[in-house]
mmCIF file with all atom_site columns, C-alpha atoms in Angstrom:
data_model
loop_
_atom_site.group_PDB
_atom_site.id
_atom_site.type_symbol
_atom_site.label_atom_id
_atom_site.label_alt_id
_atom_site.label_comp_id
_atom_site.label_asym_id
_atom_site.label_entity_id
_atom_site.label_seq_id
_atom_site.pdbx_PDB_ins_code
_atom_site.Cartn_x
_atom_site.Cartn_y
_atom_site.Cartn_z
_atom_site.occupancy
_atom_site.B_iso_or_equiv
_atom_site.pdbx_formal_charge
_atom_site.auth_seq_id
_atom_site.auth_comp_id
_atom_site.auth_asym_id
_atom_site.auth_atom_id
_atom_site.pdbx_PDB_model_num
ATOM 1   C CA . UNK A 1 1   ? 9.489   -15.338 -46.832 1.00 42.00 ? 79  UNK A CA 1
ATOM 2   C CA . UNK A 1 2   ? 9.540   -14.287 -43.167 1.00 51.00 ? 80  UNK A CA 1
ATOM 3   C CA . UNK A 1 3   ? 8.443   -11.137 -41.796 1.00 63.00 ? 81  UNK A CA 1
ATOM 4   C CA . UNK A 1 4   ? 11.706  -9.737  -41.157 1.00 71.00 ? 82  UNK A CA 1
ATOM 5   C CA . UNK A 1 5   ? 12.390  -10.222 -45.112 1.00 83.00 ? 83  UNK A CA 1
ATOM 6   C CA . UNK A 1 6   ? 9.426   -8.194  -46.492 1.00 88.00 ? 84  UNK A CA 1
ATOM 7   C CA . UNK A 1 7   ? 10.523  -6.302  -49.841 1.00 91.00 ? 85  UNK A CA 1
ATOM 8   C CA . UNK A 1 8   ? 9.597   -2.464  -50.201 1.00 89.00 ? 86  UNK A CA 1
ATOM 9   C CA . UNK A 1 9   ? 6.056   -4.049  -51.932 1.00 93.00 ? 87  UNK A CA 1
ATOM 10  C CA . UNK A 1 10  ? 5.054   -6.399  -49.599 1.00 91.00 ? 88  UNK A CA 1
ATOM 11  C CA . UNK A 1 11  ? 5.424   -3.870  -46.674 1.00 89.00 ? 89  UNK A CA 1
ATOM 12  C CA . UNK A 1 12  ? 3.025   -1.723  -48.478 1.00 90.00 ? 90  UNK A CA 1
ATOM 13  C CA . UNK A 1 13  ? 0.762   -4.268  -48.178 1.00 92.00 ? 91  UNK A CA 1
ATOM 14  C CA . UNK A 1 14  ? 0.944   -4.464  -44.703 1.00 93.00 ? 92  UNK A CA 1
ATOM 15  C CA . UNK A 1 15  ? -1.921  -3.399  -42.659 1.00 93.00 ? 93  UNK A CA 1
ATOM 16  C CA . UNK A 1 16  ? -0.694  -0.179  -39.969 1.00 93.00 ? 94  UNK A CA 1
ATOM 17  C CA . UNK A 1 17  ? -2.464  -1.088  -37.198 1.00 94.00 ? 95  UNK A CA 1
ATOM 18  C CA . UNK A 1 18  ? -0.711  -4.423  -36.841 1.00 94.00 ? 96  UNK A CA 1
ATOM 19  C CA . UNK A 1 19  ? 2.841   -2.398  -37.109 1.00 93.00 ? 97  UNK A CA 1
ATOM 20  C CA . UNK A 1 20  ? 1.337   0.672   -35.167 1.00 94.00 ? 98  UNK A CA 1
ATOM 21  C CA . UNK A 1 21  ? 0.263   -1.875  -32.159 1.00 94.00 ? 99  UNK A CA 1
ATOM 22  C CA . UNK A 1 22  ? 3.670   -3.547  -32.145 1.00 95.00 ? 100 UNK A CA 1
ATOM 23  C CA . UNK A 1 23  ? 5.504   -0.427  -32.316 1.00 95.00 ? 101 UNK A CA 1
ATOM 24  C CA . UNK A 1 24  ? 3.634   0.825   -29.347 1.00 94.00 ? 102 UNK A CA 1
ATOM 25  C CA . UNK A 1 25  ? 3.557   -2.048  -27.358 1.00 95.00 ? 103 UNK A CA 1
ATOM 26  C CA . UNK A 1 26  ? 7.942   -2.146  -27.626 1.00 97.00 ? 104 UNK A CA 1
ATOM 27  C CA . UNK A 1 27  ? 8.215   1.409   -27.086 1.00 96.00 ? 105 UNK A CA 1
ATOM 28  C CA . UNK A 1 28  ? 6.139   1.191   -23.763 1.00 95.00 ? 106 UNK A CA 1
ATOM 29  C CA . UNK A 1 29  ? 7.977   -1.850  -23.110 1.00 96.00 ? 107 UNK A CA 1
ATOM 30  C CA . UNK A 1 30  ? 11.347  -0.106  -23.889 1.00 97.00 ? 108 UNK A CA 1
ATOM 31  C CA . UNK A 1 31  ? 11.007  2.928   -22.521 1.00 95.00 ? 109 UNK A CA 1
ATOM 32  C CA . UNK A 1 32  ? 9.379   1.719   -19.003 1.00 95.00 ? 110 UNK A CA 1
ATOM 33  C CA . UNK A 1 33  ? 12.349  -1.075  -18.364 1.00 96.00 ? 111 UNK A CA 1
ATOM 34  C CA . UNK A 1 34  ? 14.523  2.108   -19.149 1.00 94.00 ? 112 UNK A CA 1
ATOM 35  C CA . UNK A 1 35  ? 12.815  4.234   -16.437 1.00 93.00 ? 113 UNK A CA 1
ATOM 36  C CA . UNK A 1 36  ? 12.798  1.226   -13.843 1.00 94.00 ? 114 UNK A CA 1
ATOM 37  C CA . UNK A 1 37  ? 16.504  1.008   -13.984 1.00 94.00 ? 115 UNK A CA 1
ATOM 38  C CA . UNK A 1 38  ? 16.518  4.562   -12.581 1.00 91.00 ? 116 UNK A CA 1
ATOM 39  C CA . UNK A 1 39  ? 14.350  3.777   -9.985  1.00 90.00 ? 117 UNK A CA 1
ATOM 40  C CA . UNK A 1 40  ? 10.692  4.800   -11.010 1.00 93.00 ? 118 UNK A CA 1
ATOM 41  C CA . UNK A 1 41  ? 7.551   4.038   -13.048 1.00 95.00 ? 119 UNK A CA 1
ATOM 42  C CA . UNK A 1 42  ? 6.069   5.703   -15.530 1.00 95.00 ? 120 UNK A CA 1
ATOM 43  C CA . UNK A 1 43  ? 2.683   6.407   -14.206 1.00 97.00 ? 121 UNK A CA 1
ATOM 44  C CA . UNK A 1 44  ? 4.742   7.799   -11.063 1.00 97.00 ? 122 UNK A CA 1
ATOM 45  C CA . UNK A 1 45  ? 7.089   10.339  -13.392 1.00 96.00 ? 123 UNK A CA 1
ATOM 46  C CA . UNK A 1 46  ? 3.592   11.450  -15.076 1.00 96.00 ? 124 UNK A CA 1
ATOM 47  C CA . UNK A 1 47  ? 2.199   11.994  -11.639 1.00 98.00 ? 125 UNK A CA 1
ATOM 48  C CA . UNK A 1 48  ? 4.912   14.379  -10.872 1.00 97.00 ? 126 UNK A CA 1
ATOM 49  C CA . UNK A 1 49  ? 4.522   16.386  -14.010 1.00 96.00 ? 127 UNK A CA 1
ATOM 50  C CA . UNK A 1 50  ? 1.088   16.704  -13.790 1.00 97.00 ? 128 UNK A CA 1
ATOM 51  C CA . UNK A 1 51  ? 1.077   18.009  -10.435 1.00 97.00 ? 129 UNK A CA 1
ATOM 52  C CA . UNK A 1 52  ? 4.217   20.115  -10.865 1.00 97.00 ? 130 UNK A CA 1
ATOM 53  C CA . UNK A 1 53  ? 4.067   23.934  -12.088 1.00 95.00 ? 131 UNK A CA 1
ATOM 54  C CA . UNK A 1 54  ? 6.883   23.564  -13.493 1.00 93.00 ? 132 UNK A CA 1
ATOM 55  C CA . UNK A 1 55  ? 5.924   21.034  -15.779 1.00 94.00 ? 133 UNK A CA 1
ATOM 56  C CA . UNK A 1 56  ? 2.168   20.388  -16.990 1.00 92.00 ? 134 UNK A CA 1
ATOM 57  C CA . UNK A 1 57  ? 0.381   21.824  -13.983 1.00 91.00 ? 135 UNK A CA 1
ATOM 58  C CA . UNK A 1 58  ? -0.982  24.736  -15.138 1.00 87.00 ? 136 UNK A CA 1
ATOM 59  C CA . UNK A 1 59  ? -1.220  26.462  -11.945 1.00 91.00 ? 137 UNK A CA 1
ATOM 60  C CA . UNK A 1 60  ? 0.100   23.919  -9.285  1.00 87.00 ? 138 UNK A CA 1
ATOM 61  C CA . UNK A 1 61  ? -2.738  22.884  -7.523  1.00 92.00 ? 139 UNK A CA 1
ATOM 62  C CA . UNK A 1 62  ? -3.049  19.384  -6.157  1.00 96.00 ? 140 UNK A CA 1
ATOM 63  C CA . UNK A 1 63  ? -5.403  16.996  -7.753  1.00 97.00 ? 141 UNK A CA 1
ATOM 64  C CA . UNK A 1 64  ? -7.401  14.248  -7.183  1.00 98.00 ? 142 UNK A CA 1
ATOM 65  C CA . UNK A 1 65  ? -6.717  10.906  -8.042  1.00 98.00 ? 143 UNK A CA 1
ATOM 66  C CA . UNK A 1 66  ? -10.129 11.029  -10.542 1.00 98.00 ? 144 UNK A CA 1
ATOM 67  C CA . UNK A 1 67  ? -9.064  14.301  -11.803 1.00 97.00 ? 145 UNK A CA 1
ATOM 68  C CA . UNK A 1 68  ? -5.289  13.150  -12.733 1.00 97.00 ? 146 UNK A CA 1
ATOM 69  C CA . UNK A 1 69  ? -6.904  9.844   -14.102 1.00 97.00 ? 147 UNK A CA 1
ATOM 70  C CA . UNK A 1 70  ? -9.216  12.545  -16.467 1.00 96.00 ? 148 UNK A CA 1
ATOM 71  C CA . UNK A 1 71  ? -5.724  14.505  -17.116 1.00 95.00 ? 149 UNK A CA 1
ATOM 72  C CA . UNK A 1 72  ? -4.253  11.530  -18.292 1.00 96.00 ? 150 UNK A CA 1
ATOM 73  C CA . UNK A 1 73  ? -6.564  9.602   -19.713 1.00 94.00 ? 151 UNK A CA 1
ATOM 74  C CA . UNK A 1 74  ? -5.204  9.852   -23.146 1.00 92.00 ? 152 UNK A CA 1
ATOM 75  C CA . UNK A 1 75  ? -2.248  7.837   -22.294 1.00 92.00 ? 153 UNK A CA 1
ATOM 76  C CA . UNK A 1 76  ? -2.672  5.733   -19.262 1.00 95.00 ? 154 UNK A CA 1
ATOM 77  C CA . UNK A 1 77  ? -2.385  1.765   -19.747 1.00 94.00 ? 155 UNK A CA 1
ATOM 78  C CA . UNK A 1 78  ? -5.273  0.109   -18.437 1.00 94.00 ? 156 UNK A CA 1
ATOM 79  C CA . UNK A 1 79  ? -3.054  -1.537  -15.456 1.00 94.00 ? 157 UNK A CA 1
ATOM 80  C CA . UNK A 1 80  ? -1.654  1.948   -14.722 1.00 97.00 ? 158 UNK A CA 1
ATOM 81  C CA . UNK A 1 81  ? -2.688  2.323   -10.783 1.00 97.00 ? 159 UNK A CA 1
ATOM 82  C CA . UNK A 1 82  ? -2.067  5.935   -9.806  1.00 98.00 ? 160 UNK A CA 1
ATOM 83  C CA . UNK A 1 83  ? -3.627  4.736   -6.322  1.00 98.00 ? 161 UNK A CA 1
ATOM 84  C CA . UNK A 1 84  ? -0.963  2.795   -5.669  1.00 98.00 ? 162 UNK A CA 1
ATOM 85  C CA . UNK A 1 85  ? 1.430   4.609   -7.527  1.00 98.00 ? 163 UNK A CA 1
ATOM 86  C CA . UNK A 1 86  ? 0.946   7.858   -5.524  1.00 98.00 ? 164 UNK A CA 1
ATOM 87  C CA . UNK A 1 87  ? 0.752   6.011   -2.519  1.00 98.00 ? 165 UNK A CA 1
ATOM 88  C CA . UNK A 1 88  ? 4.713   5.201   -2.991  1.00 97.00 ? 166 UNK A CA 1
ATOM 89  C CA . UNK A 1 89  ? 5.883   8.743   -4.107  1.00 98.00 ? 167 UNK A CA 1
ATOM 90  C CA . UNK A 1 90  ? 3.753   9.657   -0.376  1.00 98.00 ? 168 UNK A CA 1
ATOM 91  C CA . UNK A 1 91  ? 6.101   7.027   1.191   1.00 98.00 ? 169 UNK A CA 1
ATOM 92  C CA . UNK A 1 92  ? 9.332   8.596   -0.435  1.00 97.00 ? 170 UNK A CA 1
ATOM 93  C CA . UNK A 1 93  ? 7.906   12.289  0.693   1.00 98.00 ? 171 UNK A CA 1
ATOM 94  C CA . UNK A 1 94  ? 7.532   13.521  -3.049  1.00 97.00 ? 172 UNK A CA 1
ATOM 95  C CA . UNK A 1 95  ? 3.681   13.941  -2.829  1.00 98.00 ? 173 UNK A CA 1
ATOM 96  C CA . UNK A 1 96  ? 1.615   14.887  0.456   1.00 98.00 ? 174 UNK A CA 1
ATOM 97  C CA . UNK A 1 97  ? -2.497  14.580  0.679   1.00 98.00 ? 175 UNK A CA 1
ATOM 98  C CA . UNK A 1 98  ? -4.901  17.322  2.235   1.00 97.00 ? 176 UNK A CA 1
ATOM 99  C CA . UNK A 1 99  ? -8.089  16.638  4.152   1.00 97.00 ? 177 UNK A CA 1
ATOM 100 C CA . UNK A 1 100 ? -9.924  16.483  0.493   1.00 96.00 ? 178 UNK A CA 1
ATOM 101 C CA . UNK A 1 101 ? -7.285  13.464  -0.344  1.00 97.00 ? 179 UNK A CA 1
ATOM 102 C CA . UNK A 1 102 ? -5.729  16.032  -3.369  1.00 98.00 ? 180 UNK A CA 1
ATOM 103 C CA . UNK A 1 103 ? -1.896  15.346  -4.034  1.00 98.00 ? 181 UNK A CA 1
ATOM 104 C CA . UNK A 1 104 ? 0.172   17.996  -3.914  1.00 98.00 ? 182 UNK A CA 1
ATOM 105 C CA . UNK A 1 105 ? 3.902   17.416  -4.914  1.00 97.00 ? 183 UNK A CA 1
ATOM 106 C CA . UNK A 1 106 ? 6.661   18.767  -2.964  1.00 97.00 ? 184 UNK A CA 1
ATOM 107 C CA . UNK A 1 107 ? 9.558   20.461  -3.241  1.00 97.00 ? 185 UNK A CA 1
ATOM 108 C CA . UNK A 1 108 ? 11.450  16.620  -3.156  1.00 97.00 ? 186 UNK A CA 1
ATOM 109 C CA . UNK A 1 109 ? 9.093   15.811  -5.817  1.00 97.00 ? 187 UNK A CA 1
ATOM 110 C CA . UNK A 1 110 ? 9.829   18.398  -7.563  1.00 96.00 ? 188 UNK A CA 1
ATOM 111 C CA . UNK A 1 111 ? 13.211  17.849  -7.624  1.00 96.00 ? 189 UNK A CA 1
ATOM 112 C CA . UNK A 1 112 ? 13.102  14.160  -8.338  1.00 95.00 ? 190 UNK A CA 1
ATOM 113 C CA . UNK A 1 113 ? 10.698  15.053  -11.273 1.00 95.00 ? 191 UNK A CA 1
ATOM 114 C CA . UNK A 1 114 ? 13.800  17.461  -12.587 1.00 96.00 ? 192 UNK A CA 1
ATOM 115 C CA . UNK A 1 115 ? 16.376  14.619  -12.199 1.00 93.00 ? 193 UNK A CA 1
ATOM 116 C CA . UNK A 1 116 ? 13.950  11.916  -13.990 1.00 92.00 ? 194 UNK A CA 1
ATOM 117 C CA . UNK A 1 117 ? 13.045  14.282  -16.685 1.00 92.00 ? 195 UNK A CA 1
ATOM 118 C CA . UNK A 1 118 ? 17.235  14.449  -17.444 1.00 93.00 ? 196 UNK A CA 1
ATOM 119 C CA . UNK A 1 119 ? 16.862  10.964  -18.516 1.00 92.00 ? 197 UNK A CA 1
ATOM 120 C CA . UNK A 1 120 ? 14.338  11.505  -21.215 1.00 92.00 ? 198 UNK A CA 1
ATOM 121 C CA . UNK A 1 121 ? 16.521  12.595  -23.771 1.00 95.00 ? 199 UNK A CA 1
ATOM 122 C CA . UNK A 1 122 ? 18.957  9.312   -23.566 1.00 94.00 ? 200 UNK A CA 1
ATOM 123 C CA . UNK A 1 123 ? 15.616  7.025   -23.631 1.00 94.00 ? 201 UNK A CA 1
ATOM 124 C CA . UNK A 1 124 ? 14.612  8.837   -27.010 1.00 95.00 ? 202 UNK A CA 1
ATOM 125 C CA . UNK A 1 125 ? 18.217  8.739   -28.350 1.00 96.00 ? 203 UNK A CA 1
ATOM 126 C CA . UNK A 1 126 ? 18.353  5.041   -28.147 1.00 96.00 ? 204 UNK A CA 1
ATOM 127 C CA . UNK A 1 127 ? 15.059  4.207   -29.417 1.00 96.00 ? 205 UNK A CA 1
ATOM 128 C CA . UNK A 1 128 ? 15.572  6.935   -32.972 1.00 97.00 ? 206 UNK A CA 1
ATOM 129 C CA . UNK A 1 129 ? 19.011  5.455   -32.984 1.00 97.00 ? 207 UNK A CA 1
ATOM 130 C CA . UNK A 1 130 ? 19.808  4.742   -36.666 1.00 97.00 ? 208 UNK A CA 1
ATOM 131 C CA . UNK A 1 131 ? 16.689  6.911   -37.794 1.00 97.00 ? 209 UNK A CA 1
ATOM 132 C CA . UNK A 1 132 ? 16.921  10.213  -39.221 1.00 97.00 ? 210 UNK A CA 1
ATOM 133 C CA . UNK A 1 133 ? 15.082  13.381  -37.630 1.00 96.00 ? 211 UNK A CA 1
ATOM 134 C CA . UNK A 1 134 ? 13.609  13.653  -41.544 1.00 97.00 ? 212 UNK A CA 1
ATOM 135 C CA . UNK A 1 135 ? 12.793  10.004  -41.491 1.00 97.00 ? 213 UNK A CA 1
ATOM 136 C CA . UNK A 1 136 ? 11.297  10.156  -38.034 1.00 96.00 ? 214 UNK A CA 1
ATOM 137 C CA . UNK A 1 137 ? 9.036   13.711  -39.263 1.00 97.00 ? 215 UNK A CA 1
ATOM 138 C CA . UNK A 1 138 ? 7.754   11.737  -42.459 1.00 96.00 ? 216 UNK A CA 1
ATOM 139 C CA . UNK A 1 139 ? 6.863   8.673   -40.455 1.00 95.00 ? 217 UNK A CA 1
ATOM 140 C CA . UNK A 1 140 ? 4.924   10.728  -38.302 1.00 95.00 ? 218 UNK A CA 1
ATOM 141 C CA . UNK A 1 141 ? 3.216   12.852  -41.136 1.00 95.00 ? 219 UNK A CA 1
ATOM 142 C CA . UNK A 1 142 ? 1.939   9.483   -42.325 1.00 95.00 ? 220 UNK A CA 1
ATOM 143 C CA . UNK A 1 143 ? 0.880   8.307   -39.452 1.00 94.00 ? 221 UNK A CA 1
ATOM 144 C CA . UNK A 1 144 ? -0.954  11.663  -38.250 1.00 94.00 ? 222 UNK A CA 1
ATOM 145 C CA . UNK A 1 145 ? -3.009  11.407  -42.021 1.00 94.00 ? 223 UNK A CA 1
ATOM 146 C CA . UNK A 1 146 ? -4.100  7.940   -41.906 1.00 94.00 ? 224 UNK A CA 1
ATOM 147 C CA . UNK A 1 147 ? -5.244  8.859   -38.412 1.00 93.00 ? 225 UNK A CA 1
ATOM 148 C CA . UNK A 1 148 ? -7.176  11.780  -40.406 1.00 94.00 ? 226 UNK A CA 1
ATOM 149 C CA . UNK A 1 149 ? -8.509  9.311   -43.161 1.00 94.00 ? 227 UNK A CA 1
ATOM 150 C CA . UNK A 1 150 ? -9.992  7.636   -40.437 1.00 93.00 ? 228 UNK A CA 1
ATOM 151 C CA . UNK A 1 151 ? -12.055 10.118  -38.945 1.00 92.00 ? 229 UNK A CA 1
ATOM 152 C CA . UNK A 1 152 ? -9.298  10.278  -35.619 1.00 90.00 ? 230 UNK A CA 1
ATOM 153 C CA . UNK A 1 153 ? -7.988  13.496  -34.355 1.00 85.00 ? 231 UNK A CA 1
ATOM 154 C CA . UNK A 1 154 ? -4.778  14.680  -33.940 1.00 78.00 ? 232 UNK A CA 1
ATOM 155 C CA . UNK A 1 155 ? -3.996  16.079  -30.696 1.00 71.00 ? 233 UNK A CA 1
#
């Protein structure tokens, strides 16, 4: 028996956090190479939409690097550098930096944060290819009550 032969009862044996951590690890992976093919990380897309108003930015305003680090601290990878990564989208004239070193994006960045944001939906296609939207909901029900059993909140 191999992994990749596992019958309906020897999945349910399976622990979730060892299929949870692989999932998330090739998803990241996935989704990441996708986004470098059209020219930009991830941390530097979430940088946009966090500054953006047109996005997650509640009310524009520019932002720290600490204070988008705190804004997305429920998703950034430990090797995430949104020093560095900032510092490029400066270079390319998507963010600029006031005298209290907030970013503020601009109307470039904006713009580029539109056109990267078209992509999303053809990442997602490709990785729920061969997975129905009901399949995909009851996977995610699951997964939202074992994080409940264990005393995790869902966001």
């Amino acid at each position: 028996m191999t992994i990749h032969h596992l019958s309906d009862a020897e999945l349910a044996g399976q622990p979730a956090a060892y299929w949870t951590g692989l999932a998330y690890e090739a998803l990241t992976a996935f989704t990441r190479a996708r986004q470098a093919e059209f020219g930009f990380t991830q941390p530097q897309y979430w940088l946009l939409r966090n500054l953006s108003e047109n996005d997650i930015s509640p009310d524009g305003q520019g932002m720290t690097i600490p204070e988008l680090q705190q804004a997305m601290s429920s998703y950034l990878r430990p090797e995430d550098d949104l020093a560095a990564e900032s510092e490029i989208l400066l270079e390319r004239g998507r963010l600029t930096r006031d005298a209290e070193k907030r970013l503020w994006i601009t109307e470039a960045g904006d713009q580029a944060r539109a056109d990267l944001k078209r992509h999303a939906p053809g990442i997602r296609d490709r990785i729920h290819q061969g997975i129905s939207d009901t399949d995909y909901v009851t996977a995610l029900k699951v997964l939202r009550q074992m994080i409940r059993n264990t005393g995790g909140a869902t966001a």
